[in-house]
PDB file of N, CA and C in Angstrom:
ATOM      1  N   UNK A   1    -161.511-119.698-106.119  1.00 81.00           N
ATOM      2  CA  UNK A   1    -162.736-120.037-106.773  1.00 81.00           C
ATOM      3  C   UNK A   1    -163.457-121.168-106.045  1.00 81.00           C
ATOM      4  N   UNK A   2    -162.687-122.159-105.623  1.00 87.00           N
ATOM      5  CA  UNK A   2    -163.256-123.267-104.862  1.00 87.00           C
ATOM      6  C   UNK A   2    -163.910-122.771-103.585  1.00 87.00           C
ATOM      7  N   UNK A   3    -163.311-121.812-102.956  1.00 83.00           N
ATOM      8  CA  UNK A   3    -163.826-121.224-101.712  1.00 83.00           C
ATOM      9  C   UNK A   3    -165.182-120.576-101.979  1.00 83.00           C
ATOM     10  N   UNK A   4    -165.313-119.891-103.084  1.00 86.00           N
ATOM     11  CA  UNK A   4    -166.558-119.215-103.428  1.00 86.00           C
ATOM     12  C   UNK A   4    -167.658-120.262-103.663  1.00 86.00           C
ATOM     13  N   UNK A   5    -167.314-121.334-104.378  1.00 85.00           N
ATOM     14  CA  UNK A   5    -168.287-122.403-104.641  1.00 85.00           C
ATOM     15  C   UNK A   5    -168.691-123.058-103.332  1.00 85.00           C
ATOM     16  N   UNK A   6    -167.730-123.311-102.479  1.00 88.00           N
ATOM     17  CA  UNK A   6    -168.004-123.922-101.171  1.00 88.00           C
ATOM     18  C   UNK A   6    -168.886-123.010-100.336  1.00 88.00           C
ATOM     19  N   UNK A   7    -168.583-121.713-100.298  1.00 82.00           N
ATOM     20  CA  UNK A   7    -169.399-120.751 -99.550  1.00 82.00           C
ATOM     21  C   UNK A   7    -170.817-120.678-100.127  1.00 82.00           C
ATOM     22  N   UNK A   8    -170.919-120.722-101.453  1.00 85.00           N
ATOM     23  CA  UNK A   8    -172.224-120.680-102.103  1.00 85.00           C
ATOM     24  C   UNK A   8    -173.049-121.916-101.747  1.00 85.00           C
ATOM     25  N   UNK A   9    -172.407-123.092-101.726  1.00 91.00           N
ATOM     26  CA  UNK A   9    -173.101-124.323-101.360  1.00 91.00           C
ATOM     27  C   UNK A   9    -173.565-124.274 -99.911  1.00 91.00           C
ATOM     28  N   UNK A  10    -172.723-123.759 -99.026  1.00 90.00           N
ATOM     29  CA  UNK A  10    -173.109-123.631 -97.618  1.00 90.00           C
ATOM     30  C   UNK A  10    -174.283-122.662 -97.478  1.00 90.00           C
ATOM     31  N   UNK A  11    -174.200-121.566 -98.229  1.00 87.00           N
ATOM     32  CA  UNK A  11    -175.291-120.598 -98.204  1.00 87.00           C
ATOM     33  C   UNK A  11    -176.583-121.248 -98.685  1.00 87.00           C
ATOM     34  N   UNK A  12    -176.498-122.006 -99.749  1.00 88.00           N
ATOM     35  CA  UNK A  12    -177.663-122.694-100.293  1.00 88.00           C
ATOM     36  C   UNK A  12    -178.212-123.720 -99.288  1.00 88.00           C
ATOM     37  N   UNK A  13    -177.332-124.476 -98.631  1.00 91.00           N
ATOM     38  CA  UNK A  13    -177.749-125.436 -97.609  1.00 91.00           C
ATOM     39  C   UNK A  13    -178.436-124.728 -96.441  1.00 91.00           C
ATOM     40  N   UNK A  14    -177.861-123.596 -96.037  1.00 92.00           N
ATOM     41  CA  UNK A  14    -178.466-122.822 -94.939  1.00 92.00           C
ATOM     42  C   UNK A  14    -179.861-122.331 -95.328  1.00 92.00           C
ATOM     43  N   UNK A  15    -180.007-121.874 -96.571  1.00 94.00           N
ATOM     44  CA  UNK A  15    -181.316-121.415 -97.033  1.00 94.00           C
ATOM     45  C   UNK A  15    -182.332-122.562 -97.012  1.00 94.00           C
ATOM     46  N   UNK A  16    -181.902-123.737 -97.438  1.00 94.00           N
ATOM     47  CA  UNK A  16    -182.792-124.899 -97.435  1.00 94.00           C
ATOM     48  C   UNK A  16    -183.188-125.280 -96.011  1.00 94.00           C
ATOM     49  N   UNK A  17    -182.210-125.245 -95.093  1.00 95.00           N
ATOM     50  CA  UNK A  17    -182.505-125.539 -93.682  1.00 95.00           C
ATOM     51  C   UNK A  17    -183.486-124.522 -93.114  1.00 95.00           C
ATOM     52  N   UNK A  18    -183.269-123.263 -93.442  1.00 97.00           N
ATOM     53  CA  UNK A  18    -184.163-122.211 -92.951  1.00 97.00           C
ATOM     54  C   UNK A  18    -185.575-122.390 -93.520  1.00 97.00           C
ATOM     55  N   UNK A  19    -185.680-122.759 -94.789  1.00 96.00           N
ATOM     56  CA  UNK A  19    -186.990-123.002 -95.395  1.00 96.00           C
ATOM     57  C   UNK A  19    -187.695-124.178 -94.727  1.00 96.00           C
ATOM     58  N   UNK A  20    -186.940-125.258 -94.485  1.00 96.00           N
ATOM     59  CA  UNK A  20    -187.520-126.426 -93.802  1.00 96.00           C
ATOM     60  C   UNK A  20    -187.957-126.045 -92.385  1.00 96.00           C
ATOM     61  N   UNK A  21    -187.133-125.260 -91.699  1.00 97.00           N
ATOM     62  CA  UNK A  21    -187.479-124.825 -90.346  1.00 97.00           C
ATOM     63  C   UNK A  21    -188.741-123.965 -90.368  1.00 97.00           C
ATOM     64  N   UNK A  22    -188.817-123.062 -91.347  1.00 96.00           N
ATOM     65  CA  UNK A  22    -190.000-122.210 -91.481  1.00 96.00           C
ATOM     66  C   UNK A  22    -191.237-123.055 -91.783  1.00 96.00           C
ATOM     67  N   UNK A  23    -191.110-124.041 -92.676  1.00 96.00           N
ATOM     68  CA  UNK A  23    -192.234-124.932 -92.986  1.00 96.00           C
ATOM     69  C   UNK A  23    -192.656-125.718 -91.757  1.00 96.00           C
ATOM     70  N   UNK A  24    -191.687-126.170 -90.977  1.00 96.00           N
ATOM     71  CA  UNK A  24    -191.980-126.910 -89.757  1.00 96.00           C
ATOM     72  C   UNK A  24    -192.711-126.020 -88.751  1.00 96.00           C
ATOM     73  N   UNK A  25    -192.254-124.791 -88.598  1.00 97.00           N
ATOM     74  CA  UNK A  25    -192.919-123.850 -87.678  1.00 97.00           C
ATOM     75  C   UNK A  25    -194.341-123.560 -88.141  1.00 97.00           C
ATOM     76  N   UNK A  26    -194.520-123.401 -89.447  1.00 97.00           N
ATOM     77  CA  UNK A  26    -195.864-123.156 -89.979  1.00 97.00           C
ATOM     78  C   UNK A  26    -196.772-124.357 -89.746  1.00 97.00           C
ATOM     79  N   UNK A  27    -196.210-125.550 -89.900  1.00 97.00           N
ATOM     80  CA  UNK A  27    -196.995-126.767 -89.654  1.00 97.00           C
ATOM     81  C   UNK A  27    -197.394-126.857 -88.183  1.00 97.00           C
ATOM     82  N   UNK A  28    -196.466-126.531 -87.283  1.00 97.00           N
ATOM     83  CA  UNK A  28    -196.782-126.535 -85.844  1.00 97.00           C
ATOM     84  C   UNK A  28    -197.856-125.495 -85.527  1.00 97.00           C
ATOM     85  N   UNK A  29    -197.725-124.326 -86.142  1.00 97.00           N
ATOM     86  CA  UNK A  29    -198.706-123.262 -85.913  1.00 97.00           C
ATOM     87  C   UNK A  29    -200.092-123.700 -86.407  1.00 97.00           C
ATOM     88  N   UNK A  30    -200.129-124.304 -87.596  1.00 97.00           N
ATOM     89  CA  UNK A  30    -201.405-124.774 -88.144  1.00 97.00           C
ATOM     90  C   UNK A  30    -202.012-125.848 -87.254  1.00 97.00           C
ATOM     91  N   UNK A  31    -201.161-126.738 -86.744  1.00 97.00           N
ATOM     92  CA  UNK A  31    -201.646-127.801 -85.859  1.00 97.00           C
ATOM     93  C   UNK A  31    -202.206-127.206 -84.565  1.00 97.00           C
ATOM     94  N   UNK A  32    -201.550-126.201 -84.029  1.00 98.00           N
ATOM     95  CA  UNK A  32    -202.027-125.546 -82.805  1.00 98.00           C
ATOM     96  C   UNK A  32    -203.346-124.816 -83.069  1.00 98.00           C
ATOM     97  N   UNK A  33    -203.435-124.158 -84.214  1.00 97.00           N
ATOM     98  CA  UNK A  33    -204.691-123.484 -84.571  1.00 97.00           C
ATOM     99  C   UNK A  33    -205.826-124.499 -84.706  1.00 97.00           C
ATOM    100  N   UNK A  34    -205.529-125.638 -85.303  1.00 97.00           N
ATOM    101  CA  UNK A  34    -206.529-126.703 -85.432  1.00 97.00           C
ATOM    102  C   UNK A  34    -206.958-127.201 -84.054  1.00 97.00           C
ATOM    103  N   UNK A  35    -205.988-127.381 -83.159  1.00 98.00           N
ATOM    104  CA  UNK A  35    -206.306-127.842 -81.796  1.00 98.00           C
ATOM    105  C   UNK A  35    -207.204-126.831 -81.077  1.00 98.00           C
ATOM    106  N   UNK A  36    -206.872-125.538 -81.230  1.00 98.00           N
ATOM    107  CA  UNK A  36    -207.678-124.490 -80.588  1.00 98.00           C
ATOM    108  C   UNK A  36    -209.092-124.456 -81.189  1.00 98.00           C
ATOM    109  N   UNK A  37    -209.177-124.628 -82.496  1.00 98.00           N
ATOM    110  CA  UNK A  37    -210.487-124.639 -83.148  1.00 98.00           C
ATOM    111  C   UNK A  37    -211.315-125.822 -82.654  1.00 98.00           C
ATOM    112  N   UNK A  38    -210.691-126.972 -82.485  1.00 98.00           N
ATOM    113  CA  UNK A  38    -211.406-128.146 -81.981  1.00 98.00           C
ATOM    114  C   UNK A  38    -211.883-127.921 -80.546  1.00 98.00           C
ATOM    115  N   UNK A  39    -211.055-127.268 -79.744  1.00 98.00           N
ATOM    116  CA  UNK A  39    -211.479-126.952 -78.377  1.00 98.00           C
ATOM    117  C   UNK A  39    -212.702-126.049 -78.396  1.00 98.00           C
ATOM    118  N   UNK A  40    -212.701-125.071 -79.285  1.00 98.00           N
ATOM    119  CA  UNK A  40    -213.840-124.154 -79.387  1.00 98.00           C
ATOM    120  C   UNK A  40    -215.085-124.899 -79.875  1.00 98.00           C
ATOM    121  N   UNK A  41    -214.907-125.779 -80.845  1.00 98.00           N
ATOM    122  CA  UNK A  41    -216.034-126.581 -81.349  1.00 98.00           C
ATOM    123  C   UNK A  41    -216.607-127.439 -80.220  1.00 98.00           C
ATOM    124  N   UNK A  42    -215.736-128.072 -79.454  1.00 98.00           N
ATOM    125  CA  UNK A  42    -216.206-128.907 -78.343  1.00 98.00           C
ATOM    126  C   UNK A  42    -216.937-128.078 -77.293  1.00 98.00           C
ATOM    127  N   UNK A  43    -216.417-126.887 -77.032  1.00 98.00           N
ATOM    128  CA  UNK A  43    -217.071-125.993 -76.056  1.00 98.00           C
ATOM    129  C   UNK A  43    -218.463-125.612 -76.556  1.00 98.00           C
ATOM    130  N   UNK A  44    -218.556-125.232 -77.827  1.00 98.00           N
ATOM    131  CA  UNK A  44    -219.856-124.860 -78.393  1.00 98.00           C
ATOM    132  C   UNK A  44    -220.815-126.041 -78.406  1.00 98.00           C
ATOM    133  N   UNK A  45    -220.301-127.236 -78.685  1.00 98.00           N
ATOM    134  CA  UNK A  45    -221.144-128.434 -78.677  1.00 98.00           C
ATOM    135  C   UNK A  45    -221.684-128.703 -77.280  1.00 98.00           C
ATOM    136  N   UNK A  46    -220.823-128.557 -76.271  1.00 98.00           N
ATOM    137  CA  UNK A  46    -221.267-128.773 -74.892  1.00 98.00           C
ATOM    138  C   UNK A  46    -222.340-127.763 -74.509  1.00 98.00           C
ATOM    139  N   UNK A  47    -222.142-126.506 -74.907  1.00 98.00           N
ATOM    140  CA  UNK A  47    -223.143-125.475 -74.614  1.00 98.00           C
ATOM    141  C   UNK A  47    -224.460-125.800 -75.306  1.00 98.00           C
ATOM    142  N   UNK A  48    -224.378-126.230 -76.560  1.00 98.00           N
ATOM    143  CA  UNK A  48    -225.594-126.593 -77.304  1.00 98.00           C
ATOM    144  C   UNK A  48    -226.285-127.786 -76.649  1.00 98.00           C
ATOM    145  N   UNK A  49    -225.497-128.772 -76.225  1.00 98.00           N
ATOM    146  CA  UNK A  49    -226.076-129.939 -75.551  1.00 98.00           C
ATOM    147  C   UNK A  49    -226.795-129.531 -74.269  1.00 98.00           C
ATOM    148  N   UNK A  50    -226.196-128.594 -73.527  1.00 98.00           N
ATOM    149  CA  UNK A  50    -226.839-128.122 -72.291  1.00 98.00           C
ATOM    150  C   UNK A  50    -228.139-127.390 -72.600  1.00 98.00           C
ATOM    151  N   UNK A  51    -228.145-126.592 -73.677  1.00 98.00           N
ATOM    152  CA  UNK A  51    -229.368-125.876 -74.050  1.00 98.00           C
ATOM    153  C   UNK A  51    -230.459-126.859 -74.448  1.00 98.00           C
ATOM    154  N   UNK A  52    -230.091-127.888 -75.210  1.00 98.00           N
ATOM    155  CA  UNK A  52    -231.069-128.900 -75.618  1.00 98.00           C
ATOM    156  C   UNK A  52    -231.597-129.625 -74.383  1.00 98.00           C
ATOM    157  N   UNK A  53    -230.694-129.945 -73.465  1.00 98.00           N
ATOM    158  CA  UNK A  53    -231.102-130.634 -72.235  1.00 98.00           C
ATOM    159  C   UNK A  53    -232.080-129.764 -71.426  1.00 98.00           C
ATOM    160  N   UNK A  54    -231.776-128.454 -71.321  1.00 98.00           N
ATOM    161  CA  UNK A  54    -232.684-127.553 -70.604  1.00 98.00           C
ATOM    162  C   UNK A  54    -234.030-127.450 -71.313  1.00 98.00           C
ATOM    163  N   UNK A  55    -234.003-127.370 -72.641  1.00 98.00           N
ATOM    164  CA  UNK A  55    -235.251-127.284 -73.403  1.00 98.00           C
ATOM    165  C   UNK A  55    -236.079-128.555 -73.224  1.00 98.00           C
ATOM    166  N   UNK A  56    -235.415-129.706 -73.268  1.00 98.00           N
ATOM    167  CA  UNK A  56    -236.126-130.975 -73.052  1.00 98.00           C
ATOM    168  C   UNK A  56    -236.739-131.026 -71.661  1.00 98.00           C
ATOM    169  N   UNK A  57    -236.013-130.530 -70.671  1.00 98.00           N
ATOM    170  CA  UNK A  57    -236.527-130.500 -69.292  1.00 98.00           C
ATOM    171  C   UNK A  57    -237.755-129.588 -69.210  1.00 98.00           C
ATOM    172  N   UNK A  58    -237.684-128.429 -69.893  1.00 98.00           N
ATOM    173  CA  UNK A  58    -238.830-127.527 -69.887  1.00 98.00           C
ATOM    174  C   UNK A  58    -240.045-128.182 -70.540  1.00 98.00           C
ATOM    175  N   UNK A  59    -239.825-128.876 -71.642  1.00 98.00           N
ATOM    176  CA  UNK A  59    -240.930-129.564 -72.322  1.00 98.00           C
ATOM    177  C   UNK A  59    -241.516-130.623 -71.392  1.00 98.00           C
ATOM    178  N   UNK A  60    -240.635-131.363 -70.733  1.00 98.00           N
ATOM    179  CA  UNK A  60    -241.092-132.409 -69.808  1.00 98.00           C
ATOM    180  C   UNK A  60    -241.896-131.794 -68.659  1.00 98.00           C
ATOM    181  N   UNK A  61    -241.384-130.700 -68.083  1.00 97.00           N
ATOM    182  CA  UNK A  61    -242.087-130.036 -66.987  1.00 97.00           C
ATOM    183  C   UNK A  61    -243.435-129.488 -67.450  1.00 97.00           C
ATOM    184  N   UNK A  62    -243.448-128.904 -68.643  1.00 98.00           N
ATOM    185  CA  UNK A  62    -244.700-128.357 -69.176  1.00 98.00           C
ATOM    186  C   UNK A  62    -245.705-129.467 -69.429  1.00 98.00           C
ATOM    187  N   UNK A  63    -245.227-130.580 -69.942  1.00 98.00           N
ATOM    188  CA  UNK A  63    -246.112-131.726 -70.186  1.00 98.00           C
ATOM    189  C   UNK A  63    -246.711-132.226 -68.876  1.00 98.00           C
ATOM    190  N   UNK A  64    -245.860-132.345 -67.852  1.00 97.00           N
ATOM    191  CA  UNK A  64    -246.366-132.788 -66.542  1.00 97.00           C
ATOM    192  C   UNK A  64    -247.386-131.796 -66.000  1.00 97.00           C
ATOM    193  N   UNK A  65    -247.097-130.498 -66.144  1.00 97.00           N
ATOM    194  CA  UNK A  65    -248.018-129.467 -65.654  1.00 97.00           C
ATOM    195  C   UNK A  65    -249.344-129.544 -66.413  1.00 97.00           C
ATOM    196  N   UNK A  66    -249.270-129.746 -67.722  1.00 98.00           N
ATOM    197  CA  UNK A  66    -250.488-129.856 -68.536  1.00 98.00           C
ATOM    198  C   UNK A  66    -251.303-131.074 -68.110  1.00 98.00           C
ATOM    199  N   UNK A  67    -250.632-132.188 -67.888  1.00 98.00           N
ATOM    200  CA  UNK A  67    -251.338-133.394 -67.440  1.00 98.00           C
ATOM    201  C   UNK A  67    -252.013-133.161 -66.096  1.00 98.00           C
ATOM    202  N   UNK A  68    -251.305-132.480 -65.204  1.00 97.00           N
ATOM    203  CA  UNK A  68    -251.877-132.187 -63.887  1.00 97.00           C
ATOM    204  C   UNK A  68    -253.097-131.278 -64.023  1.00 97.00           C
ATOM    205  N   UNK A  69    -252.988-130.243 -64.860  1.00 98.00           N
ATOM    206  CA  UNK A  69    -254.115-129.329 -65.058  1.00 98.00           C
ATOM    207  C   UNK A  69    -255.293-130.054 -65.704  1.00 98.00           C
ATOM    208  N   UNK A  70    -255.012-130.972 -66.605  1.00 98.00           N
ATOM    209  CA  UNK A  70    -256.081-131.750 -67.240  1.00 98.00           C
ATOM    210  C   UNK A  70    -256.789-132.621 -66.202  1.00 98.00           C
ATOM    211  N   UNK A  71    -256.015-133.245 -65.322  1.00 98.00           N
ATOM    212  CA  UNK A  71    -256.615-134.054 -64.258  1.00 98.00           C
ATOM    213  C   UNK A  71    -257.479-133.194 -63.336  1.00 98.00           C
ATOM    214  N   UNK A  72    -256.994-132.014 -63.008  1.00 97.00           N
ATOM    215  CA  UNK A  72    -257.769-131.099 -62.151  1.00 97.00           C
ATOM    216  C   UNK A  72    -259.064-130.682 -62.840  1.00 97.00           C
ATOM    217  N   UNK A  73    -258.964-130.362 -64.131  1.00 97.00           N
ATOM    218  CA  UNK A  73    -260.154-129.956 -64.886  1.00 97.00           C
ATOM    219  C   UNK A  73    -261.156-131.106 -64.970  1.00 97.00           C
ATOM    220  N   UNK A  74    -260.640-132.313 -65.202  1.00 96.00           N
ATOM    221  CA  UNK A  74    -261.525-133.486 -65.253  1.00 96.00           C
ATOM    222  C   UNK A  74    -262.223-133.711 -63.914  1.00 96.00           C
ATOM    223  N   UNK A  75    -261.470-133.551 -62.824  1.00 97.00           N
ATOM    224  CA  UNK A  75    -262.057-133.725 -61.484  1.00 97.00           C
ATOM    225  C   UNK A  75    -263.112-132.652 -61.223  1.00 97.00           C
ATOM    226  N   UNK A  76    -262.833-131.426 -61.610  1.00 93.00           N
ATOM    227  CA  UNK A  76    -263.807-130.342 -61.426  1.00 93.00           C
ATOM    228  C   UNK A  76    -265.054-130.608 -62.264  1.00 93.00           C
ATOM    229  N   UNK A  77    -264.855-131.066 -63.487  1.00 92.00           N
ATOM    230  CA  UNK A  77    -265.982-131.382 -64.367  1.00 92.00           C
ATOM    231  C   UNK A  77    -266.854-132.484 -63.748  1.00 92.00           C
ATOM    232  N   UNK A  78    -266.207-133.467 -63.181  1.00 94.00           N
ATOM    233  CA  UNK A  78    -266.943-134.570 -62.545  1.00 94.00           C
ATOM    234  C   UNK A  78    -267.736-134.055 -61.337  1.00 94.00           C
ATOM    235  N   UNK A  79    -267.125-133.172 -60.564  1.00 93.00           N
ATOM    236  CA  UNK A  79    -267.831-132.603 -59.404  1.00 93.00           C
ATOM    237  C   UNK A  79    -269.036-131.787 -59.854  1.00 93.00           C
ATOM    238  N   UNK A  80    -268.867-131.021 -60.913  1.00 90.00           N
ATOM    239  CA  UNK A  80    -269.984-130.225 -61.439  1.00 90.00           C
ATOM    240  C   UNK A  80    -271.115-131.149 -61.886  1.00 90.00           C
ATOM    241  N   UNK A  81    -270.743-132.203 -62.611  1.00 91.00           N
ATOM    242  CA  UNK A  81    -271.756-133.142 -63.092  1.00 91.00           C
ATOM    243  C   UNK A  81    -272.512-133.759 -61.923  1.00 91.00           C
ATOM    244  N   UNK A  82    -271.787-134.203 -60.899  1.00 92.00           N
ATOM    245  CA  UNK A  82    -272.444-134.806 -59.733  1.00 92.00           C
ATOM    246  C   UNK A  82    -273.360-133.811 -59.033  1.00 92.00           C
ATOM    247  N   UNK A  83    -272.901-132.584 -58.921  1.00 89.00           N
ATOM    248  CA  UNK A  83    -273.720-131.570 -58.259  1.00 89.00           C
ATOM    249  C   UNK A  83    -275.000-131.311 -59.059  1.00 89.00           C
ATOM    250  N   UNK A  84    -274.873-131.196 -60.366  1.00 90.00           N
ATOM    251  CA  UNK A  84    -276.043-130.939 -61.212  1.00 90.00           C
ATOM    252  C   UNK A  84    -277.007-132.123 -61.170  1.00 90.00           C
ATOM    253  N   UNK A  85    -276.468-133.337 -61.184  1.00 88.00           N
ATOM    254  CA  UNK A  85    -277.335-134.510 -61.110  1.00 88.00           C
ATOM    255  C   UNK A  85    -278.100-134.541 -59.782  1.00 88.00           C
ATOM    256  N   UNK A  86    -277.416-134.183 -58.695  1.00 90.00           N
ATOM    257  CA  UNK A  86    -278.113-134.138 -57.390  1.00 90.00           C
ATOM    258  C   UNK A  86    -279.201-133.077 -57.391  1.00 90.00           C
ATOM    259  N   UNK A  87    -278.863-131.891 -57.924  1.00 89.00           N
ATOM    260  CA  UNK A  87    -279.852-130.808 -57.960  1.00 89.00           C
ATOM    261  C   UNK A  87    -281.037-131.156 -58.862  1.00 89.00           C
ATOM    262  N   UNK A  88    -280.749-131.875 -59.954  1.00 88.00           N
ATOM    263  CA  UNK A  88    -281.827-132.190 -60.911  1.00 88.00           C
ATOM    264  C   UNK A  88    -282.869-133.132 -60.316  1.00 88.00           C
ATOM    265  N   UNK A  89    -282.495-133.808 -59.251  1.00 89.00           N
ATOM    266  CA  UNK A  89    -283.493-134.701 -58.629  1.00 89.00           C
ATOM    267  C   UNK A  89    -284.527-133.901 -57.833  1.00 89.00           C
ATOM    268  N   UNK A  90    -284.204-132.657 -57.493  1.00 91.00           N
ATOM    269  CA  UNK A  90    -285.146-131.846 -56.699  1.00 91.00           C
ATOM    270  C   UNK A  90    -285.545-130.546 -57.383  1.00 91.00           C
ATOM    271  N   UNK A  91    -284.851-130.177 -58.495  1.00 90.00           N
ATOM    272  CA  UNK A  91    -285.137-128.892 -59.152  1.00 90.00           C
ATOM    273  C   UNK A  91    -285.259-129.102 -60.659  1.00 90.00           C
ATOM    274  N   UNK A  92    -285.970-128.162 -61.310  1.00 91.00           N
ATOM    275  CA  UNK A  92    -286.020-128.240 -62.769  1.00 91.00           C
ATOM    276  C   UNK A  92    -284.774-127.560 -63.360  1.00 91.00           C
ATOM    277  N   UNK A  93    -284.541-127.778 -64.659  1.00 91.00           N
ATOM    278  CA  UNK A  93    -283.316-127.308 -65.313  1.00 91.00           C
ATOM    279  C   UNK A  93    -283.194-125.787 -65.257  1.00 91.00           C
ATOM    280  N   UNK A  94    -284.279-125.073 -65.452  1.00 92.00           N
ATOM    281  CA  UNK A  94    -284.220-123.608 -65.433  1.00 92.00           C
ATOM    282  C   UNK A  94    -283.817-123.102 -64.056  1.00 92.00           C
ATOM    283  N   UNK A  95    -284.305-123.726 -63.025  1.00 92.00           N
ATOM    284  CA  UNK A  95    -283.952-123.315 -61.662  1.00 92.00           C
ATOM    285  C   UNK A  95    -282.477-123.589 -61.384  1.00 92.00           C
ATOM    286  N   UNK A  96    -282.011-124.749 -61.821  1.00 90.00           N
ATOM    287  CA  UNK A  96    -280.589-125.085 -61.627  1.00 90.00           C
ATOM    288  C   UNK A  96    -279.722-124.067 -62.361  1.00 90.00           C
ATOM    289  N   UNK A  97    -280.087-123.752 -63.603  1.00 90.00           N
ATOM    290  CA  UNK A  97    -279.326-122.781 -64.396  1.00 90.00           C
ATOM    291  C   UNK A  97    -279.312-121.432 -63.705  1.00 90.00           C
ATOM    292  N   UNK A  98    -280.443-121.046 -63.137  1.00 91.00           N
ATOM    293  CA  UNK A  98    -280.522-119.770 -62.448  1.00 91.00           C
ATOM    294  C   UNK A  98    -279.638-119.755 -61.199  1.00 91.00           C
ATOM    295  N   UNK A  99    -279.698-120.811 -60.405  1.00 87.00           N
ATOM    296  CA  UNK A  99    -278.908-120.899 -59.178  1.00 87.00           C
ATOM    297  C   UNK A  99    -277.414-120.902 -59.494  1.00 87.00           C
ATOM    298  N   UNK A 100    -277.023-121.629 -60.528  1.00 87.00           N
ATOM    299  CA  UNK A 100    -275.600-121.751 -60.873  1.00 87.00           C
ATOM    300  C   UNK A 100    -275.113-120.640 -61.793  1.00 87.00           C
ATOM    301  N   UNK A 101    -276.044-119.807 -62.250  1.00 90.00           N
ATOM    302  CA  UNK A 101    -275.707-118.680 -63.111  1.00 90.00           C
ATOM    303  C   UNK A 101    -275.047-119.136 -64.413  1.00 90.00           C
ATOM    304  N   UNK A 102    -275.643-120.182 -65.016  1.00 89.00           N
ATOM    305  CA  UNK A 102    -275.187-120.692 -66.306  1.00 89.00           C
ATOM    306  C   UNK A 102    -276.406-120.900 -67.195  1.00 89.00           C
ATOM    307  N   UNK A 103    -276.174-121.174 -68.457  1.00 92.00           N
ATOM    308  CA  UNK A 103    -277.299-121.363 -69.384  1.00 92.00           C
ATOM    309  C   UNK A 103    -277.885-122.769 -69.217  1.00 92.00           C
ATOM    310  N   UNK A 104    -279.116-122.892 -69.679  1.00 91.00           N
ATOM    311  CA  UNK A 104    -279.805-124.176 -69.658  1.00 91.00           C
ATOM    312  C   UNK A 104    -279.053-125.178 -70.531  1.00 91.00           C
ATOM    313  N   UNK A 105    -278.514-124.693 -71.655  1.00 92.00           N
ATOM    314  CA  UNK A 105    -277.757-125.580 -72.547  1.00 92.00           C
ATOM    315  C   UNK A 105    -276.548-126.190 -71.816  1.00 92.00           C
ATOM    316  N   UNK A 106    -275.894-125.402 -71.011  1.00 89.00           N
ATOM    317  CA  UNK A 106    -274.738-125.939 -70.261  1.00 89.00           C
ATOM    318  C   UNK A 106    -275.174-126.988 -69.243  1.00 89.00           C
ATOM    319  N   UNK A 107    -276.303-126.780 -68.630  1.00 88.00           N
ATOM    320  CA  UNK A 107    -276.817-127.755 -67.656  1.00 88.00           C
ATOM    321  C   UNK A 107    -277.197-129.046 -68.366  1.00 88.00           C
ATOM    322  N   UNK A 108    -277.795-128.920 -69.548  1.00 88.00           N
ATOM    323  CA  UNK A 108    -278.239-130.104 -70.291  1.00 88.00           C
ATOM    324  C   UNK A 108    -277.077-131.010 -70.701  1.00 88.00           C
ATOM    325  N   UNK A 109    -275.881-130.458 -70.818  1.00 87.00           N
ATOM    326  CA  UNK A 109    -274.715-131.281 -71.154  1.00 87.00           C
ATOM    327  C   UNK A 109    -274.443-132.332 -70.083  1.00 87.00           C
ATOM    328  N   UNK A 110    -274.843-132.048 -68.869  1.00 83.00           N
ATOM    329  CA  UNK A 110    -274.529-132.932 -67.735  1.00 83.00           C
ATOM    330  C   UNK A 110    -275.658-133.896 -67.409  1.00 83.00           C
ATOM    331  N   UNK A 111    -276.832-133.651 -67.932  1.00 81.00           N
ATOM    332  CA  UNK A 111    -277.983-134.477 -67.569  1.00 81.00           C
ATOM    333  C   UNK A 111    -278.224-135.530 -68.638  1.00 81.00           C
TER     334      UNK A 111
END
């Protein structure tokens, strides 16, 4: 009878050890899954940061291009004004409009 009780206690101890081992393995597995998830999160964050950086660069480039085009338009406008002012000293507005193929109203904006 003592042998049976002793065997039962050993069996019970073995079951407890196996349960603890299983819990430990599950904890290790969960920790590894968490580590892998964090790696994926970091990878996605880096990709998102790169996309934001590229978008910011595009905005910056577009802004510079817009500023350059505005400067060009301003310079062209100034040249047109100077040309019209020179012509107006020797021609009337209707003649200038006819030569430049624009309306009189457009010429009057510069005079």
